[in-house]
Structure formats: C-alpha cells, structure tokens
XYZ file of C-alpha atoms in Angstrom:
601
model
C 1.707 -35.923 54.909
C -0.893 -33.252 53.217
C 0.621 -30.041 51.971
C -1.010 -28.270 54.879
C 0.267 -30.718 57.556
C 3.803 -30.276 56.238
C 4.049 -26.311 55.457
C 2.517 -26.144 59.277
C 5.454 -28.430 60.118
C 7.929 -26.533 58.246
C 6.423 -22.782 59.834
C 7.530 -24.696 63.538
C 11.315 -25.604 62.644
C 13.764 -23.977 64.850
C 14.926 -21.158 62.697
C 18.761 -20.692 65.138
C 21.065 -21.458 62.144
C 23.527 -23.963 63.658
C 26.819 -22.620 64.762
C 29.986 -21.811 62.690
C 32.686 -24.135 63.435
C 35.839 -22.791 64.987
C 39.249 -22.222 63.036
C 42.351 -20.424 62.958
C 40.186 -17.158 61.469
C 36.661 -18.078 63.163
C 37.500 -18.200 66.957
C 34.561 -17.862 68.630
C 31.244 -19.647 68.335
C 28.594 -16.935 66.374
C 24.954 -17.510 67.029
C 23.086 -16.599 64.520
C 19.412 -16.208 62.920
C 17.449 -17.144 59.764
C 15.344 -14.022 59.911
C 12.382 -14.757 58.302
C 9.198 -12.946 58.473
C 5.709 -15.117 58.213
C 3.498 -12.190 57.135
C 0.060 -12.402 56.884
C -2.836 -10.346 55.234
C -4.047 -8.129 58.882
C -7.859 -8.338 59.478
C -8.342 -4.985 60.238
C -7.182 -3.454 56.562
C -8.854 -3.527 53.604
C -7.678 -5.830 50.561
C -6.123 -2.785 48.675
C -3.850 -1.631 51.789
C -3.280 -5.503 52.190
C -1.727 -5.958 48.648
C 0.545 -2.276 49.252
C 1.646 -3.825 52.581
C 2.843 -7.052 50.764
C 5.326 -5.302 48.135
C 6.884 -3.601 51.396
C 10.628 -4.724 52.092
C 11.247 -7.802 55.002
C 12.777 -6.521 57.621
C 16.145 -8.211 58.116
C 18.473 -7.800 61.229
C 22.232 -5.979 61.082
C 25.203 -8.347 61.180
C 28.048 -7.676 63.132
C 30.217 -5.468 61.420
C 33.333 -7.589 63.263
C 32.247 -10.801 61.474
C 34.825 -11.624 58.453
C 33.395 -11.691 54.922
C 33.001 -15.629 54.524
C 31.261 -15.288 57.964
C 28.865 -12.362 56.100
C 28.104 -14.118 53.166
C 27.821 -17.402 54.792
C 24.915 -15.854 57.676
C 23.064 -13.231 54.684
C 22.385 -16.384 52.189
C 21.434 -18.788 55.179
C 18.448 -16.335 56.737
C 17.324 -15.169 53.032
C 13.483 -14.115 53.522
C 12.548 -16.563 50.815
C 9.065 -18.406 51.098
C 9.581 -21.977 51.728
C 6.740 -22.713 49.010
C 7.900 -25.144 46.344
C 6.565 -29.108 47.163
C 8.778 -31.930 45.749
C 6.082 -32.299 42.438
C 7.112 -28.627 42.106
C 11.042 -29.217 41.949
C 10.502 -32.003 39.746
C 9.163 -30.474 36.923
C 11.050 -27.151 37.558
C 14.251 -28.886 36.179
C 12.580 -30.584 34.264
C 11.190 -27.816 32.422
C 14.263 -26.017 32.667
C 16.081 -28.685 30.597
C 13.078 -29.373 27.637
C 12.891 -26.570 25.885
C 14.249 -25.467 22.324
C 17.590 -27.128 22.815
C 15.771 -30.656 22.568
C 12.421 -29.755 20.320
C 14.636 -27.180 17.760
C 18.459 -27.266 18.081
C 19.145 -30.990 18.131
C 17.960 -30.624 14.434
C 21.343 -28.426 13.799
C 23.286 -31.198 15.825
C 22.271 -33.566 13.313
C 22.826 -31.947 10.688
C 26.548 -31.175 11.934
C 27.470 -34.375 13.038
C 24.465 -37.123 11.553
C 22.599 -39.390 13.969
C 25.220 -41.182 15.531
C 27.057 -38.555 16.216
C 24.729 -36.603 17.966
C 23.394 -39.986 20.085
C 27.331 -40.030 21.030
C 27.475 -36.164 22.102
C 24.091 -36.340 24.156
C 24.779 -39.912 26.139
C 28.175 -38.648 27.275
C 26.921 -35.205 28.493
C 24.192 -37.320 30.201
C 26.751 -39.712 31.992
C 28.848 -36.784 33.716
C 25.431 -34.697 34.346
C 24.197 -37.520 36.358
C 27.068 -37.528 38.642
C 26.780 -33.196 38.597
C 23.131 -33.380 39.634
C 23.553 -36.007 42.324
C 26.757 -33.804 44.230
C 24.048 -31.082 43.954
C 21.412 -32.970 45.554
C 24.092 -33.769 48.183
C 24.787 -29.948 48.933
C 21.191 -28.519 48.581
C 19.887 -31.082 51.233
C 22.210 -29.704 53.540
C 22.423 -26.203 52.645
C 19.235 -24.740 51.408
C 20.305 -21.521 51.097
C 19.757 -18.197 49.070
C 21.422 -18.461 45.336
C 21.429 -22.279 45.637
C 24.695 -23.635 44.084
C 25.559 -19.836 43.062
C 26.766 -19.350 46.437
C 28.386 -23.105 46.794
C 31.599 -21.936 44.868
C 32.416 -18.567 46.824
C 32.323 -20.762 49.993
C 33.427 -23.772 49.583
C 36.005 -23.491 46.408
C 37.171 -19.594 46.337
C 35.857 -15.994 45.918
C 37.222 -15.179 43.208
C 35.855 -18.299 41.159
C 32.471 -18.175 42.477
C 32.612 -14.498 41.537
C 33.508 -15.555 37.679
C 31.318 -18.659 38.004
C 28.249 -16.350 39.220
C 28.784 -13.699 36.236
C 28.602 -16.037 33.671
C 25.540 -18.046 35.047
C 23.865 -14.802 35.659
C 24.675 -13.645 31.750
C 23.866 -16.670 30.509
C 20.563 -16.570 32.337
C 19.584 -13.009 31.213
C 20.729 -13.561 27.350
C 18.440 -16.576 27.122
C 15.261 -14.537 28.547
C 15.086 -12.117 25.476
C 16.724 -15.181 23.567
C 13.654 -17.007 24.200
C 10.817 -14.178 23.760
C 12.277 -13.898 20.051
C 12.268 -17.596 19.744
C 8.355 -17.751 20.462
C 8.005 -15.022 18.436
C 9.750 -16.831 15.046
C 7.626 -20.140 15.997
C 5.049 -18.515 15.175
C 6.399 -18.043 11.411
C 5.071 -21.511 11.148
C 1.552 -20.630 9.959
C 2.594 -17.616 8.086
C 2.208 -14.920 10.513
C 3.606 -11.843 9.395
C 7.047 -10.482 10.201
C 5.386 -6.751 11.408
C 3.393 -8.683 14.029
C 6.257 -10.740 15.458
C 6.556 -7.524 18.220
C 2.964 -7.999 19.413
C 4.118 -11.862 20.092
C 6.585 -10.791 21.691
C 4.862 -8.493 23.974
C 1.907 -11.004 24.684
C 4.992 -14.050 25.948
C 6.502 -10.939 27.782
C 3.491 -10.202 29.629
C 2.411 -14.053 30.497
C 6.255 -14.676 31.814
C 6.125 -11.810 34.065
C 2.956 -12.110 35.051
C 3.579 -15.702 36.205
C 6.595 -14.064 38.634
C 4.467 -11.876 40.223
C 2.703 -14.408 41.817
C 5.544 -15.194 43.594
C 7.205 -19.113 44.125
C 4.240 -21.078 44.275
C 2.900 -19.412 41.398
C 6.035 -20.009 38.995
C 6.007 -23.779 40.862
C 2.096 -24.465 39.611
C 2.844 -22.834 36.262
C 5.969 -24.597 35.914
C 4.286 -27.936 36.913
C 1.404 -27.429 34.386
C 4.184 -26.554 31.249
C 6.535 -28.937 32.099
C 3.695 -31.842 32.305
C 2.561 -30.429 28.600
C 6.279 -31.042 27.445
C 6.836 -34.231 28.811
C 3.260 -35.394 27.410
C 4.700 -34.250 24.030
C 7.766 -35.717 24.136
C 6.223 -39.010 24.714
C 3.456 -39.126 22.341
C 6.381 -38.188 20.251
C 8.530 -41.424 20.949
C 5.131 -43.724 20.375
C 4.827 -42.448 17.392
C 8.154 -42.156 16.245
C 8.213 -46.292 17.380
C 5.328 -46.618 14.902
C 6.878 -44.466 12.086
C 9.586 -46.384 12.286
C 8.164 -49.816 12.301
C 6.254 -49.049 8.915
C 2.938 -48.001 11.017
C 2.555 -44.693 9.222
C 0.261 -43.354 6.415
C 2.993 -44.161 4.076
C 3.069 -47.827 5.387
C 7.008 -47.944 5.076
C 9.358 -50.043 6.759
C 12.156 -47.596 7.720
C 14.349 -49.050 10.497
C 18.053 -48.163 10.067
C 17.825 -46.389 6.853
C 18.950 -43.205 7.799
C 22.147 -44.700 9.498
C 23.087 -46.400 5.985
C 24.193 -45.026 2.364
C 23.637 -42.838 0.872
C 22.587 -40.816 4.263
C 25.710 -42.503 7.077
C 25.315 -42.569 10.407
C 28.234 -39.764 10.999
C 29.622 -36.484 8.855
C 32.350 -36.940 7.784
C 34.858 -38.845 5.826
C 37.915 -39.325 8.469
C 37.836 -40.572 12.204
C 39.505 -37.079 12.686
C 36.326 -34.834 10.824
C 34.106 -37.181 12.466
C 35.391 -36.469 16.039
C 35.821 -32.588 15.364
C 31.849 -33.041 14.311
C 30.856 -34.866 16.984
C 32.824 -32.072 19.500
C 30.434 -29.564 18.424
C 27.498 -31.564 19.550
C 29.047 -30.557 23.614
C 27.740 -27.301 22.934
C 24.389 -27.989 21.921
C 23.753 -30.783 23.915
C 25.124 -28.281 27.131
C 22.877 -25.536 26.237
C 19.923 -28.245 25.405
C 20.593 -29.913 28.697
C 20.811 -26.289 31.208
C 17.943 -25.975 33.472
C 18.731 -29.457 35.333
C 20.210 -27.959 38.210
C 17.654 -25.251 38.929
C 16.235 -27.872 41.820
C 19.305 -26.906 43.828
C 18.445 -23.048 43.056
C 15.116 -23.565 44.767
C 16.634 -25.445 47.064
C 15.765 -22.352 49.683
C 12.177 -21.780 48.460
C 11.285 -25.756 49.543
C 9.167 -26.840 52.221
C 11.314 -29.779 52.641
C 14.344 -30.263 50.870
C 15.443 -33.495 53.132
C 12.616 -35.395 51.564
C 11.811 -33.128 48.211
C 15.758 -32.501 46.692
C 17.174 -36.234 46.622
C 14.208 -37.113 44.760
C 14.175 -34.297 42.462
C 17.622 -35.143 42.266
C 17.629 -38.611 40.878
C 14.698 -38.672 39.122
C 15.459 -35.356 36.977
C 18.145 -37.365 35.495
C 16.173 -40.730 34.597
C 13.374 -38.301 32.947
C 15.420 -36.219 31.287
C 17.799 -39.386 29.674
C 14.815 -41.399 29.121
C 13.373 -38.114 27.093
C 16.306 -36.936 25.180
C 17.856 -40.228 24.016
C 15.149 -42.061 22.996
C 13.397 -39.231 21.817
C 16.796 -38.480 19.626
C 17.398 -41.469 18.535
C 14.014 -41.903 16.909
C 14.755 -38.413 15.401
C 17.724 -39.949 13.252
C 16.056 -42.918 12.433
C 13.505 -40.707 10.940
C 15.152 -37.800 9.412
C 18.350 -37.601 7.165
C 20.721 -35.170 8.529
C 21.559 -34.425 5.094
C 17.601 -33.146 4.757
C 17.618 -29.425 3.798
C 14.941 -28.332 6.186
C 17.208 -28.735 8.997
C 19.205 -26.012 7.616
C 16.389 -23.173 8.835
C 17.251 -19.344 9.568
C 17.851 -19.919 12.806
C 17.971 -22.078 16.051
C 14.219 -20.851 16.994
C 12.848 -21.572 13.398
C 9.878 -24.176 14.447
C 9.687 -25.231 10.488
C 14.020 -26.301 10.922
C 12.584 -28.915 13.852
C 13.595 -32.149 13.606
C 10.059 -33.315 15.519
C 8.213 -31.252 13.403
C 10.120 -32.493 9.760
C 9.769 -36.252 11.206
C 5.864 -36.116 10.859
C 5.664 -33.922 8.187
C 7.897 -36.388 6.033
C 5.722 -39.432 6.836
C 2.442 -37.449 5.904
C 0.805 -37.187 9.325
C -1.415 -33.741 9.155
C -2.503 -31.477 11.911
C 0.271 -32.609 14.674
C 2.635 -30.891 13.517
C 0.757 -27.684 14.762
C 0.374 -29.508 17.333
C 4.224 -29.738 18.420
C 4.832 -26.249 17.688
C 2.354 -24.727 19.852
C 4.076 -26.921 22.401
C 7.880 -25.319 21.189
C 5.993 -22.096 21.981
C 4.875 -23.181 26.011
C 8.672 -24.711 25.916
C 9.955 -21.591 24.688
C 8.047 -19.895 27.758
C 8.257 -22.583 30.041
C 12.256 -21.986 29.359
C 11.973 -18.368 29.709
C 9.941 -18.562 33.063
C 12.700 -20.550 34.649
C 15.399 -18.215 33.288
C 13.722 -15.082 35.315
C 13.261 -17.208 38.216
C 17.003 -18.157 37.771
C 18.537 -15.074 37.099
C 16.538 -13.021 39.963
C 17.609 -15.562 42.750
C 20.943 -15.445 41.848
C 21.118 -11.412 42.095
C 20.051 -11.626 45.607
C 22.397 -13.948 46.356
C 25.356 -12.185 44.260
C 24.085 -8.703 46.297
C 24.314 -10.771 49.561
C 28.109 -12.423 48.909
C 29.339 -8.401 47.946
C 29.394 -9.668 43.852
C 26.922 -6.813 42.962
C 27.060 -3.320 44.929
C 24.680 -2.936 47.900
C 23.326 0.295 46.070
C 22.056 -1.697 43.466
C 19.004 -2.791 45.947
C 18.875 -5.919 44.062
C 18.479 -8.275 46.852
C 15.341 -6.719 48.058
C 12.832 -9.018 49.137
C 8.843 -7.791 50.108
C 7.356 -9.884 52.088
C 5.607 -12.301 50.041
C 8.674 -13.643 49.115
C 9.452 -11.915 45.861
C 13.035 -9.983 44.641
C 10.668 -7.491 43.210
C 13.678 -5.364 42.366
C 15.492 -8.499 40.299
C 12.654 -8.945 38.813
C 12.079 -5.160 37.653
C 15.684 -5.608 36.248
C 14.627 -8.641 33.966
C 11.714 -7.015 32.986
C 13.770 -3.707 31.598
C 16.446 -6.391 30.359
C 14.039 -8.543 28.613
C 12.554 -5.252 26.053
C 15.364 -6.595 24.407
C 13.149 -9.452 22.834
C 11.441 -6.085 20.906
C 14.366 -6.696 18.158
C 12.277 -9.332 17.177
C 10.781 -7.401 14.144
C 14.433 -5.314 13.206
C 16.563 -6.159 10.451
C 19.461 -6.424 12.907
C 17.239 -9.028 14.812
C 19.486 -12.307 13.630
C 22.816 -10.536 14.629
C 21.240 -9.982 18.329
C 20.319 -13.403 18.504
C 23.120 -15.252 17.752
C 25.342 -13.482 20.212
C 22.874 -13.652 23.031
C 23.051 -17.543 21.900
C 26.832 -16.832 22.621
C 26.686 -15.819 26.153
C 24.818 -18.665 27.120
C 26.756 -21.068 24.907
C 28.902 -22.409 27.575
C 27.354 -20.961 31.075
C 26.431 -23.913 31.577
C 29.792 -26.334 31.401
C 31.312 -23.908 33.675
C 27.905 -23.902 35.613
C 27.969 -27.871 36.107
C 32.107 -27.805 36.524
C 31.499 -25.256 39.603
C 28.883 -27.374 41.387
C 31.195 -30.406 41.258
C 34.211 -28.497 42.103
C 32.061 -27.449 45.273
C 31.159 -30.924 45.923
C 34.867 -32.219 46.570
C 35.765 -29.322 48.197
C 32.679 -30.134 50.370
C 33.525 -33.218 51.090
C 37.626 -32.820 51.720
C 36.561 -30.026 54.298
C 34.601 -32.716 56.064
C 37.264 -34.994 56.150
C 39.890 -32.424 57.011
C 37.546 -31.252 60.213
C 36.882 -34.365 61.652
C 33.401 -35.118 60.414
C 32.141 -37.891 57.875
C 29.218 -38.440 55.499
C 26.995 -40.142 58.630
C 25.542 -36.769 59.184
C 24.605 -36.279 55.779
C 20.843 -36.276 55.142
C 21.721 -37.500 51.765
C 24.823 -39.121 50.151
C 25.492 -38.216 46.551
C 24.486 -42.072 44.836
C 28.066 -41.568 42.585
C 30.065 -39.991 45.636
C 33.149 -38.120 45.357
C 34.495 -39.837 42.500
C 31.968 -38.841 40.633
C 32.362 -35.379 41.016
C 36.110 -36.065 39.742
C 34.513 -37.867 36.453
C 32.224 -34.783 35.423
C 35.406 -32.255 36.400
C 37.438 -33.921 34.325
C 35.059 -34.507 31.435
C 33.761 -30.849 31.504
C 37.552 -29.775 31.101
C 38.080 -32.221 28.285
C 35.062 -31.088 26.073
C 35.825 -27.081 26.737
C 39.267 -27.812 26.168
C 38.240 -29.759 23.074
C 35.340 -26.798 22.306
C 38.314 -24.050 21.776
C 40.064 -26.151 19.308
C 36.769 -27.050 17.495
C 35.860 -22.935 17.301
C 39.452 -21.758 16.401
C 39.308 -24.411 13.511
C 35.958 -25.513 12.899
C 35.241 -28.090 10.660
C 34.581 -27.435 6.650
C 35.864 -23.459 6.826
C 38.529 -21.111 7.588
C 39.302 -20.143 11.354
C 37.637 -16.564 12.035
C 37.437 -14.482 14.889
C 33.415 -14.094 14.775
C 32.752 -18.069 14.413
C 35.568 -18.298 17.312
C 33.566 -15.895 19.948
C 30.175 -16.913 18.708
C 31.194 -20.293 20.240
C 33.805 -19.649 22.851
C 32.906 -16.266 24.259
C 31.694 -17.511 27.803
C 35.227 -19.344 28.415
C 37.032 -15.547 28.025
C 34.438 -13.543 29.715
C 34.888 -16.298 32.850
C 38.702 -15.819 32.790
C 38.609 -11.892 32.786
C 36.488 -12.351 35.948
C 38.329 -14.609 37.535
C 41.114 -12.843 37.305
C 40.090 -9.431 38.057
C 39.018 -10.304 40.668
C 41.590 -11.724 42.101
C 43.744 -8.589 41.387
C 41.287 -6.573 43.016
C 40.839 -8.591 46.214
C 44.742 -9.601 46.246
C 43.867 -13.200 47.046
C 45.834 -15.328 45.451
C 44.724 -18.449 47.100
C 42.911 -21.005 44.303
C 40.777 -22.892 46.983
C 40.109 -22.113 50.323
C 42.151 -24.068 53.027
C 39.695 -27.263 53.900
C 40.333 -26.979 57.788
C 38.291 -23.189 57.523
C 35.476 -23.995 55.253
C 32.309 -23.491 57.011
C 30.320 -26.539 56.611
C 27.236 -25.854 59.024
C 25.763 -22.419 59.036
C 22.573 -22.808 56.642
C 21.832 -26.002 57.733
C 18.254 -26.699 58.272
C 18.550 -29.196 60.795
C 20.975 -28.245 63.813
C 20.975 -31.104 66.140
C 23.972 -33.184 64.090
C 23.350 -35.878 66.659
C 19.898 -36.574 66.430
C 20.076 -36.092 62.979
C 22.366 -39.022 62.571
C 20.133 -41.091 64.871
C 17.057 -40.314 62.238
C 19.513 -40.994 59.052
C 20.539 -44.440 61.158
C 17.300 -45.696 61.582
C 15.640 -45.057 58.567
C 18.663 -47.039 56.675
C 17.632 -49.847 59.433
C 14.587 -49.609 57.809
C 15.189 -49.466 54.450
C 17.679 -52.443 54.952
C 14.306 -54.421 55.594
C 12.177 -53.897 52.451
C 12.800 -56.576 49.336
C 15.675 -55.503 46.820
C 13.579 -54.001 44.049
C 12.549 -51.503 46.538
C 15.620 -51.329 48.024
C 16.957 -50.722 44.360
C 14.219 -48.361 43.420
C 15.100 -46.053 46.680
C 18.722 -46.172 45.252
C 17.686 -45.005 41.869
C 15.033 -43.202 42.030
C-alpha cells in the first residue's frame, strides 16, 4: 500500500475511542472522542494568512467534569491532536538514531578504558539481552495504545500515579539535560581540526538553529530528517566494522596481523587484578552502556504520530533491537581488538572529545588518513541526530505530563496548533537549550558533567517503568476476563520477559549505588557519588512526594480497574480477533524461514 493509499485509509478510521470497561469506580459506560482536527490550507486565503492560521491552537472538546482522574487522563492522551505522520521507515530509524549517537561513537572509549575489552563486551551484551525483552513489551503496548506521551503515560495508568509521576520527571530531565548536553558536544567535536575555543559559541548556535529548525516542520519533518541521519550513522558504523575486519586481519597500511593482541599481556582483556575489581569495573560499564543504549524506545513515543502502528510498531519493534545489537557489539568488539584500553588517548577532557574516540584512535593507530575526519563529521550529525530526538522526546512528553495533571494547566504546555506541533514545548526547549551557550565559559566542564548526571540513569528507570507497565498490562487482562487473542501483537518474550529486564534493571542500579559510593581505585566522595547516582534520588523524592501530596498509598493500581481499552485504535475487539485469527492461518502456511523471519524480525 502507497503512502497516499494508506494516510487516506488512516484519515477514514472511526475516530469513537472504544468504551471504558466497567468497575467498582467506573460504573457506567463513557463514550468518548479522539478529537482530532484534519486542517487544511483554505483556498480562499493567501499563503501568509494560511501559515498564521496553522500556528493557531486545535480546538479540543470539554470533558465531563464528573469523570474521575484515571478516566481524565485516560480520554485527554487517547484524542491528542497529534498528526498521524510517521511511516514504519520513519520509526525505524527514529530509535535507531536515538540509540547511535555519542554513547556508541565517543563514550564506549571511557568504558574501555574502565573496564578493558572484555569487560565492556560483558556490560553491553547483558544490557542488550534485557533491552530486547523491554522493547518487545513496548511494542506490545504501543500497538494497542497509541496514545499521547507514548510509554510516559503507560505507568500512571497501568502501574500507579505516583510512579508514573516520578518515572515522567526523570525521563523528562533526562531528556532536557542531554539537549544542551549534546549542542556542547558538537561544539567540542569540532576541537578536532583545531578550531578555536572563542568560536565554539557560533557552533553552538549554528547546531541550535538546524535542531530547531528541523521541529518546526513538524513530525514528518523530524521523521525525513531523522531517516536521512540515522541512515548516515548506520552507513558509518558499518564501513566501520569492514574495516575494522580488515585492520584486524593484517589488511591495513601497516600490514600487521593483530587478532587477539589487545586481549593478551601486557594489555588483558579486563582491569583489574581480582574477580572482585574486575566485577566492580565491569558494573560501571551499566551506566554507559544505559545512557549509550537510550533512544530505543522512542518508537513507542511516536507511537501516536503513526499512520499505522498495527503494521509499523511490531516491526520497528523487533528490528530496532537486531540493528542496534548487530551495531554495537560487533562494532565494540572490533574496537578492543584494535585499541588498548590502557592507550592514553582514551583518557580525553571529556565524554564529547571526538580526538578521546575509540573509532577515531582505531584508524588513526593503523595509519589510515583522511577517515578519520570522516567519522567525526559523522559524531557531529550523531550528536544532532541525538539532540533532534531529545526535543522531539522531551516536547511529547510535556503534553502528555500537562494532560495526566503532572505539570499545571497554566503552564499551556500541551498546546497543540493545528499542524500538529506542541509549539509551546517546543518554545520551552528552545529557552532551555541557550544553555549549550556555556560552551565557550570556563565553568563549561562543571555544567557538563552534571547535565551528564541527570541523564545518567533516566533511562534504567525509563526501561524498568515500561516493563513494569507491561505485567501490569497483562495481569489486568487476566484479572478482567480477557486474554492475549485480542492483541494485535504479542510481545515475542511475553510476560516473563518483562520479569527478566525488572529484575535485571534492579540488580545493576542496585549494584550502580554500591559502585558510586565506593568506586573502584579512589576514596568514596559525595560529588563522584551524585555525579553517578543522582537520577535514583531525584526519582525517590518524586515518588514520594507525591504520594504525600495525593494521600495514595496504594503501590499499583488494583488489576480488576485498570482501563485497558480507551485509546485503542481499533474498537471492534471481535472483528479484530477474526483479522489477528486469520492472518496467523496464513502465516501458519508460508515455509519456516519465513515463518522464522516474521518471528524475528
């Protein structure tokens, strides 16, 4: 089906927002509707009164002020005005480029040097293995709810308030830290050919301009320019891993064999002399390999902005993960095959310094001239490719906090014209993102590394929500009566699944707070303690405070009175089953491979 065909398709779906089931609190059925305005440019105005007309507010109906807050939230995040814009090509290489960014091209070189190739090959594989099973429950979700705020909203309704409330604030502060975070990253890549420290400003305001710029145009602008970075990246990444095969098979300028050196003496595979150093070393990978890895689960952000998330999210879903271990492990592995971790360049000022890359160092050290440029111009279109996805992010998940009561109405933050944009959420990450103008003061490396803080572990606590969500999910449909038949999509590692990644995230930030009180090689301290651990506190006080201010003192919501159908796209539960029966008739007919390949991929 052409794009045309199925955006016409997707303009004719029934927009009556399927019923809220009935429970001790909900009594009656409450009809309700996805409000969404289609406007087009009018004939009869000019092109200027056009473009005024399109920054104008969508009008959105009143609720019932007798509907309970769950009911509120659950009806405002279901009819968000969002353009259904993004194509499945689109959500691909949105989390894709939300996940291959400085964390892979920059900061896996200070992994390596903290914990030495095996170590960090260790740290990466098992964040992959839970992260699979986190992006598949999201897929599950998003299918079925593709709603305003994505898996922001997920928590507050099917876990509690009060944790989607902390669990909102710190993905929301992570996500505005690592805008300015990244605008003074691009701006110290540059450093690479000598560029002057006085001009790093005028960097900053040229990536500053260019990222919101690319908002402006609204969803299927930040989809095309997201598609276009995202397939620079990847291109990069595997040139990167053919070469690095050659490097390391003696087919460089140098004409050396170099195969497992690096893992031998004098260099060693880990750092460390004990099993105990070497664990506490390979711990601190978690954190890098977290913040490296964010940006996987902005497909079930966009979830509400796609033209057909039946067909476009399970995709997204599985394949994100395949690219994204295929990319990072091999890619990292062939990094400490080919650089010592005990090489002195890796030491660098600071996370964003292009010349501390371990991608960049590799070729350098095997005297291959001219790509290294190369890779840093593409750290600087990761950098904004990264930052892009971070204002997309971060302004979707204010309406959606505005709409669920977690930011005041006054704030006007989940205002929506009617091409589709949060113009207002956006204004606020453009007067948040001036921060990036440190770039050229003296205090410019204190900024930075606790911006790096805030964002440090948003994403864990991110991944442990959207799991958390996904069990709940599923126990309310088992508590009400209903099963996973009527499921457009069945997470591939099912409930379990979701267990493994909870479990595993607690582990490693239980495991993170010993590492940062007593990290390894120097004396505990309060500043290396918060510049590691700050998220976990900030998400406690929230938590908390919350729960003192709303007096609930409920951890999850009771399973028989979680609403599990308004924001569904598709309202006929019956017929739907009937389509989902008949195309696994039909699948059950094709050869294995493609059988397997449908299961996969």
């Amino acid at each position: 089906m052409s794009d045309i065909e199925e955006e016409k398709k997707n303009k004719d779906i029934v927009t009556d927002v399927h019923p809220i089931l009935s429970c001790d609190v909900m009594s009656a059925r409450v009809e309700n509707v996805r409000s969404q305005m289609e406007w087009e440019p009018s004939e009869d105005k000019s092109g200027w009164e056009n473009f005024v007309d399109s920054f104008k507010r969508v009008h959105v109906e009143e609720l019932d002020p007798n509907l309970s807050i769950a009911e509120k939230i659950a009806i405002k995040t279901a009819r968000s005005p969002l353009k259904r814009k993004l194509k499945n090509r689109h959500l691909q290489m949105i989390a894709i480029g939300g996940a291959i960014g400085t964390g892979l091209f920059v900061g896996s070189g200070s992994s390596l040097r903290e914990s030495g190739p095996a170590g960090v090959l260790i740290g990466y594989i098992i964040s992959a293995s839970f992260i699979l099973c986190v992006v598949c429950g999201l897929g599950e979700l998003a299918v079925e709810f593709p709603i305003s705020g994505g898996f922001t909203t997920f928590a507050t309704r099917f876990v509690d308030e009060s944790f989607g409330f902390a669990a909102n604030w710190n993905y929301l502060l992570g996500c505005v830290s690592v805008l300015p975070l990244e605008m003074v990253s691009a701006s110290i890549t540059v450093n690479y050919w000598g560029t002057p420290k006085k001009y790093r400003d005028g960097f900053v305001a040229l990536f500053y301009v260019v990222i919101m710029g690319i908002n402006l145009f609204g969803v299927r602008g930040y989809g095309e320019a997201e598609f276009v970075f995202s397939i620079i990246k990847v291109t990069c990444v595997l040139g990167f891993i053919i070469l690095g095969v050659i490097l390391v098979c003696g087919g460089g300028p140098n004409g050396h064999y170099i195969g497992g050196t690096m893992w031998k003496s004098p260099y060693g595979a880990f750092v460390g002399d004990t099993g105990a150093q070497r664990f506490k070393t390979i711990m601190s990978v978690f954190v890098s390999a977290a913040f490296a890895y964010s940006g996987v689960e902005m497909t079930g952000l966009a979830a509400a902005e796609a033209a057909n998330p039946r067909k476009s999210i399970p995709k997204a879903a599985k394949q994100v993960f395949w690219r994204i271990a295929l990319f990072y492990i091999v890619a990292l592995t062939l990094v400490g095959l080919l650089v010592s971790h005990k090489d002195d360049r890796l030491i660098g000022t600071s996370s964003a310094d292009a010349a501390a890359s371990p991608f960049v160092i590799a070729i350098v050290s095997h005297g291959i001239k001219g790509l290294p440029s190369v890779v840093n111009v593409v750290i600087c279109i990761a950098v904004l490719s990264v930052g892009n996805a971070d204002i997309f992010g971060a302004s979707r998940i204010m309406v959606a906090m505005v709409e669920m009561g977690h930011l005041p109405q006054w704030t006007k933050l989940d205002y929506i014209d009617r091409r589709g944009r949060p113009l207002i959420a956006l204004a606020f990450m453009a007067v948040f993102g001036c921060i990036a103008f440190i770039a050229a003061s003296p205090k410019e490396g204190e900024v930075f590394t606790w911006l790096l803080a805030l964002s440090g572990l948003a994403a864990l606590f991110t991944w442990f929500g959207i799991s958390l969500s996904h069990i709940r999910f599923r126990h309310a449909l088992k508590a009400q009566g209903r099963g996973t038949d009527e499921l457009c999509f069945v997470s591939p590692t099912g409930l379990w699944g979701s267990y493994y990644s909870c479990i595993l995230i607690a582990i490693i930030v239980g495991l993170t707070f010993w590492t940062s009180l007593w990290p390894y090689q120097t004396a505990p301290n309060a500043a290396t303690f918060f510049e590691s651990y700050l998220s976990a506190p900030i998400f406690l006080v929230m938590y908390f405070s919350h729960k003192i201010y709303r007096r609930n003192w409920k951890f999850f919501i009771p399973s028989t009175e979680v609403d599990i159908d308004t924001g569904r796209r598709e309202s006929d539960i019956e017929q739907l089953k009937a389509d989902i029966a008949q195309e696994k008739a039909e699948l059950a007919t094709k050869p294995f491979y493609y059988r397997s390949y449908k299961m996969l991929c």
